[in-house]
XYZ file of N, CA and C in Angstrom:
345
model
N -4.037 7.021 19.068
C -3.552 8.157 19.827
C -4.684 9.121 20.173
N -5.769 9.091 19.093
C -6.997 9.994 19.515
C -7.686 9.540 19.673
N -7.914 8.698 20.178
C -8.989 7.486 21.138
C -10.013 7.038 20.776
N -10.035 6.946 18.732
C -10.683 6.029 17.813
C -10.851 4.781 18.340
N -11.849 4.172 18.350
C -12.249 2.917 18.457
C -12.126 2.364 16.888
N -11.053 1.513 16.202
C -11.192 1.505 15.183
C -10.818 0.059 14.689
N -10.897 -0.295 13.633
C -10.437 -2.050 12.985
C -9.397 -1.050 11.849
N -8.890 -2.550 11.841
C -7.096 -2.208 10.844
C -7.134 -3.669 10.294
N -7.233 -3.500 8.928
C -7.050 -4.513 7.622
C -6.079 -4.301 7.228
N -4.751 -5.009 6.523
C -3.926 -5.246 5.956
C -4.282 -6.197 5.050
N -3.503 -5.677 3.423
C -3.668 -6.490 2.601
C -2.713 -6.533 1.982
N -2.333 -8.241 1.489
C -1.067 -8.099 0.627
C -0.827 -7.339 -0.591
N 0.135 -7.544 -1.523
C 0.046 -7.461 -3.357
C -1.227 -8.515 -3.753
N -1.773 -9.159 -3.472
C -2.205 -9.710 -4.281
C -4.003 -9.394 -3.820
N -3.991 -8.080 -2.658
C -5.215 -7.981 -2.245
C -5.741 -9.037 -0.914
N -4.788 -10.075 -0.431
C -5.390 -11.017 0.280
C -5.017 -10.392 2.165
N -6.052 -10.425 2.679
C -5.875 -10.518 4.158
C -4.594 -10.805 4.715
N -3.853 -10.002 5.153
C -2.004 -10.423 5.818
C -2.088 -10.126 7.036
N -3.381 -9.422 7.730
C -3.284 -8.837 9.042
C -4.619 -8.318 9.320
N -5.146 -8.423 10.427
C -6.174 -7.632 11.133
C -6.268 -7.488 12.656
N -6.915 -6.168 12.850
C -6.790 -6.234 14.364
C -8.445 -5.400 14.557
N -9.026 -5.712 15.274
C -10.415 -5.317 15.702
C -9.813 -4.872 17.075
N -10.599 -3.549 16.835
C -10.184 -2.805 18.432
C -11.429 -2.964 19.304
N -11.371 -3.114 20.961
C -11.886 -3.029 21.784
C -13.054 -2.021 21.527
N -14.730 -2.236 21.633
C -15.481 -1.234 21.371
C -16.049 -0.712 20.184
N -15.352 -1.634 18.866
C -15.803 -1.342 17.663
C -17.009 -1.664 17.299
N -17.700 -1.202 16.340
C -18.772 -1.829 15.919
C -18.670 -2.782 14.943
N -19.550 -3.611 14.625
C -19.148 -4.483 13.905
C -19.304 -5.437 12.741
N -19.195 -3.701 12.219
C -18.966 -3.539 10.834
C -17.868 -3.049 10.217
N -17.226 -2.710 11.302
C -16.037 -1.807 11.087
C -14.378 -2.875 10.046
N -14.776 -4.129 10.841
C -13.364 -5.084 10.205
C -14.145 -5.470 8.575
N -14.871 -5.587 8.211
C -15.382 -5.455 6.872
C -15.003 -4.483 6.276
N -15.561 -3.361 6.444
C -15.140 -2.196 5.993
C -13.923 -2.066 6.183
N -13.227 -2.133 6.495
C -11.525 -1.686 7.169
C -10.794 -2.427 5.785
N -11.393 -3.836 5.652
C -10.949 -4.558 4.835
C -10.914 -4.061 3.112
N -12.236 -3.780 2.582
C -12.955 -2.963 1.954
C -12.071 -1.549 1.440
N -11.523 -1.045 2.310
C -11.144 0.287 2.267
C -9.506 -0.417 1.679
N -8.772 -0.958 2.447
C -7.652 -1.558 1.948
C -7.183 -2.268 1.074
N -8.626 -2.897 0.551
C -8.400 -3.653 -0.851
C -8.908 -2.346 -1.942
N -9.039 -1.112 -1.460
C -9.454 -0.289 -3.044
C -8.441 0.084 -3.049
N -7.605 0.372 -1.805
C -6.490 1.268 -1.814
C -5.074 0.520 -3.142
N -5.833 -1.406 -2.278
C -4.517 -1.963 -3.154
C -4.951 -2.376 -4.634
N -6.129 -2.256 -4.843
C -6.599 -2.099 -6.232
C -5.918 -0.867 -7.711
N -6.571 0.227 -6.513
C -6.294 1.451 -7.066
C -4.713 1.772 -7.237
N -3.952 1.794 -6.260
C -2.984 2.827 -5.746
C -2.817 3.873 -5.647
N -3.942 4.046 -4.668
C -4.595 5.429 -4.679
C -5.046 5.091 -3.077
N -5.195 6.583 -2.406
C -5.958 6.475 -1.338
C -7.380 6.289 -1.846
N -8.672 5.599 -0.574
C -9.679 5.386 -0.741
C -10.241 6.620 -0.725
N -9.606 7.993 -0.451
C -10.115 9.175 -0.651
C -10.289 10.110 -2.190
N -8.851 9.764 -2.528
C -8.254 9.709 -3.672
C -9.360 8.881 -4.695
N -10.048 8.040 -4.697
C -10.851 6.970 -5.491
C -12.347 7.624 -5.694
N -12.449 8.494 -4.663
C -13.650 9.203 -4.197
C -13.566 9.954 -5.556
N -12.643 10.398 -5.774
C -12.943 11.814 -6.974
C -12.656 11.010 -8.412
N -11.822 9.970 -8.347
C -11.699 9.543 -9.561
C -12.813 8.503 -9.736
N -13.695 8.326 -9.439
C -14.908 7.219 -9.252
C -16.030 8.617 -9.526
N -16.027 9.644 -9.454
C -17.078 10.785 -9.371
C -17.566 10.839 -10.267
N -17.030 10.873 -11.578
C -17.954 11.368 -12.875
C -18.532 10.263 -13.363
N -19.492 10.851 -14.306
C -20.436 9.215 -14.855
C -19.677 8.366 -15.613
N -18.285 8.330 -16.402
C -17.374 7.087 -16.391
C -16.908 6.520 -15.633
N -16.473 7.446 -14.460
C -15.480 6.959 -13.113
C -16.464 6.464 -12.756
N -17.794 6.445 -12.795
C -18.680 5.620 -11.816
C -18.441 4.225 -11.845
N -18.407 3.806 -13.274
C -17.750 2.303 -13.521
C -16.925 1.784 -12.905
N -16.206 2.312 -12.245
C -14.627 1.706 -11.085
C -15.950 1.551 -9.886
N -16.648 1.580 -9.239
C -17.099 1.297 -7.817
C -17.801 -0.129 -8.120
N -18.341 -0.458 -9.589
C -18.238 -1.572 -10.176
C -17.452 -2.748 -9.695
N -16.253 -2.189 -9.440
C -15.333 -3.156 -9.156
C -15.465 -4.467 -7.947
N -15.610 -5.470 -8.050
C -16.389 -6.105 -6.759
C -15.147 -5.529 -5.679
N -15.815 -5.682 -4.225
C -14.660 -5.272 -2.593
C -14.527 -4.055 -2.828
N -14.309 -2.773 -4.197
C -13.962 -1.362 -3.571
C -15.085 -0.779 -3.133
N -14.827 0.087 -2.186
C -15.347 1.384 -1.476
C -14.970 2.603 -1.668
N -16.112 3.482 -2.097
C -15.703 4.759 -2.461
C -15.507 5.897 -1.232
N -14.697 5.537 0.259
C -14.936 6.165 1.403
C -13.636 6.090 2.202
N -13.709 7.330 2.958
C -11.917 7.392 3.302
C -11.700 6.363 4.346
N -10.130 6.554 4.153
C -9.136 5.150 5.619
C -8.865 4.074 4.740
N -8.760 4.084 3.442
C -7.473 2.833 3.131
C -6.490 3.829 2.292
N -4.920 3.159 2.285
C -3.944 3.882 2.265
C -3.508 2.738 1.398
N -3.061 3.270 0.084
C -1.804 1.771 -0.323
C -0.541 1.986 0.226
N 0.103 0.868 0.779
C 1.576 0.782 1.009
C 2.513 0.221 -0.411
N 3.263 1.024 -0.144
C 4.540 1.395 -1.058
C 5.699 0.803 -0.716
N 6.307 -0.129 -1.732
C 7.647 0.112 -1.476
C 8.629 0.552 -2.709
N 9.129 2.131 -2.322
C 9.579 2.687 -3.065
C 8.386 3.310 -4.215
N 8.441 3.093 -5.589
C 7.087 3.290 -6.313
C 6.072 2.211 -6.268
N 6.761 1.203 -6.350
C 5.889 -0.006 -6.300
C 4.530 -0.474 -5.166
N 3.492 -0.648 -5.348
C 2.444 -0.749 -4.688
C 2.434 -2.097 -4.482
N 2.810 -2.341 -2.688
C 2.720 -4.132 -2.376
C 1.886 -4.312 -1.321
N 0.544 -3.676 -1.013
C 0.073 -3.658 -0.561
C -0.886 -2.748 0.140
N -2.332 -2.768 0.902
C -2.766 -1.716 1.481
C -3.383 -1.941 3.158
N -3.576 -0.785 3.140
C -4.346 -0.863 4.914
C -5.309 0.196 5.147
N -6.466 -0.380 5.641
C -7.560 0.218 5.892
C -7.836 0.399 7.471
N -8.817 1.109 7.598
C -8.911 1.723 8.759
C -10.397 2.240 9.063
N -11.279 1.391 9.708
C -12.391 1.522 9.847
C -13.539 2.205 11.502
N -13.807 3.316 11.889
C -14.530 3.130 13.249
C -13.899 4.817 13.830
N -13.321 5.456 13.127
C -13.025 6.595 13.671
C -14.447 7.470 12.989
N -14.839 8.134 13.563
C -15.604 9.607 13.249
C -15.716 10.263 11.812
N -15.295 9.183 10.873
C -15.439 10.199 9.436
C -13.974 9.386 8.378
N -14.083 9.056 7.499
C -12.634 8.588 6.411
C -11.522 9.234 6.762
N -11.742 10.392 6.287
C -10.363 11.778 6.914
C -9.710 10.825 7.864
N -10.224 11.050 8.952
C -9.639 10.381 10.423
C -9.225 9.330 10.308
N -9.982 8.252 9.605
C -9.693 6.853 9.433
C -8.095 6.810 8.215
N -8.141 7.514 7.484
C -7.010 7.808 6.700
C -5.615 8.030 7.295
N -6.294 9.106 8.344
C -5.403 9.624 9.217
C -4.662 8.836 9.964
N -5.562 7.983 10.386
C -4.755 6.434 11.525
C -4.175 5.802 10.500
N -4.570 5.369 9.350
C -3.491 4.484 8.251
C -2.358 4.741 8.051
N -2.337 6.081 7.583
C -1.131 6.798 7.458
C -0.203 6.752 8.507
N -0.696 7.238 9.638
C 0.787 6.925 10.998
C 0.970 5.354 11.339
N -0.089 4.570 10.526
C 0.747 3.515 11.050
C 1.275 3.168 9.775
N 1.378 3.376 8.646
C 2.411 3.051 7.729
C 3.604 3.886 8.002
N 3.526 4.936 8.211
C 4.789 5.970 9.180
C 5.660 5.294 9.871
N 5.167 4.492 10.827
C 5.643 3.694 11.754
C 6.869 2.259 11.272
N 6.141 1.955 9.925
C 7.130 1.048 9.380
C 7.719 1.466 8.356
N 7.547 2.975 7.858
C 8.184 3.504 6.288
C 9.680 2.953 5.997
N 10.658 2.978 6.969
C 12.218 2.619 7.024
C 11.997 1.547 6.576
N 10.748 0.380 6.456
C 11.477 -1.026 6.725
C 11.017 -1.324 5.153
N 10.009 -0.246 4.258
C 9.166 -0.428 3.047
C 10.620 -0.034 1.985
N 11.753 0.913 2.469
C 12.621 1.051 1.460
C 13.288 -0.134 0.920
C-alpha cells in the first residue's frame, strides 16, 4: 500500500517454507532475509523486533546463536488463537518497523480464518 518494494516468506509450525512471493524491484537479498525474519518469529513467538531486546543482554546474546534467526524487524509469528503455527517475514521496505508493518496487515487480512 506504501509502495515498498518488498519479499514475503511464510513459514509453517514446523519453520518450513509454505509460501513466498518476491516483489517486482527487490533486491536480492531481500527473499533470504524475509525468510530469516519469519523463521525467528516462528522460533521465538515473538516479533523479530520483539527478539531484538530479548537477544540484547550478554545472556540473550546466546539466542542469535540460534542457526536462521535474525535479530532485525518484519517477521511476525502467526497465531492461531494462543497457539503459534507459524510466521511471516517481510523483507525490502526502508527499515524493520515498516517491514513489520507490512506483516502485520497481511496477517490482518487473514485473522478471521486463524480463529
Amino acid at each position: 500500500k506504501d509502495g515498498y518494494k518488498v519479499s514475503v516468506v511464510i513459514v509453517d509450525k514446523a519453520g518450513q517454507v509454505a509460501a513466498s512471493l518476491r516483489g517486482d524491484g527487490t533486491n536480492p537479498h531481500t527473499m533470504e532475509f524475509a525468510k530469516m525474519k519469519a523463521y525467528t518469529s516462528r522460533t521465538r513467538g515473538q516479533t523479530s523486533l520483539e527478539f531484538i531486546a530479548a537477544s540484547s543482554s550478554p545472556e540473550g546474546m546466546l539466542l542469535r546463536q540460534i542457526p536462521g534467526v535474525v535479530a532485525i524487524g518484519g517477521g511476525v509469528p502467526i497465531k492461531a488463537g494462543a497457539e503459534v503455527i507459524g510466521g511471516v517475514g517481510v523483507s525490502g521496505a526502508p527499515g524493520g518497523e515498516k517491514d513489520e508493518v507490512c506483516a502485520k496487515a497481511g496477517i490482518a487480512k487473514v485473522a478471521d480464518a486463524l480463529k
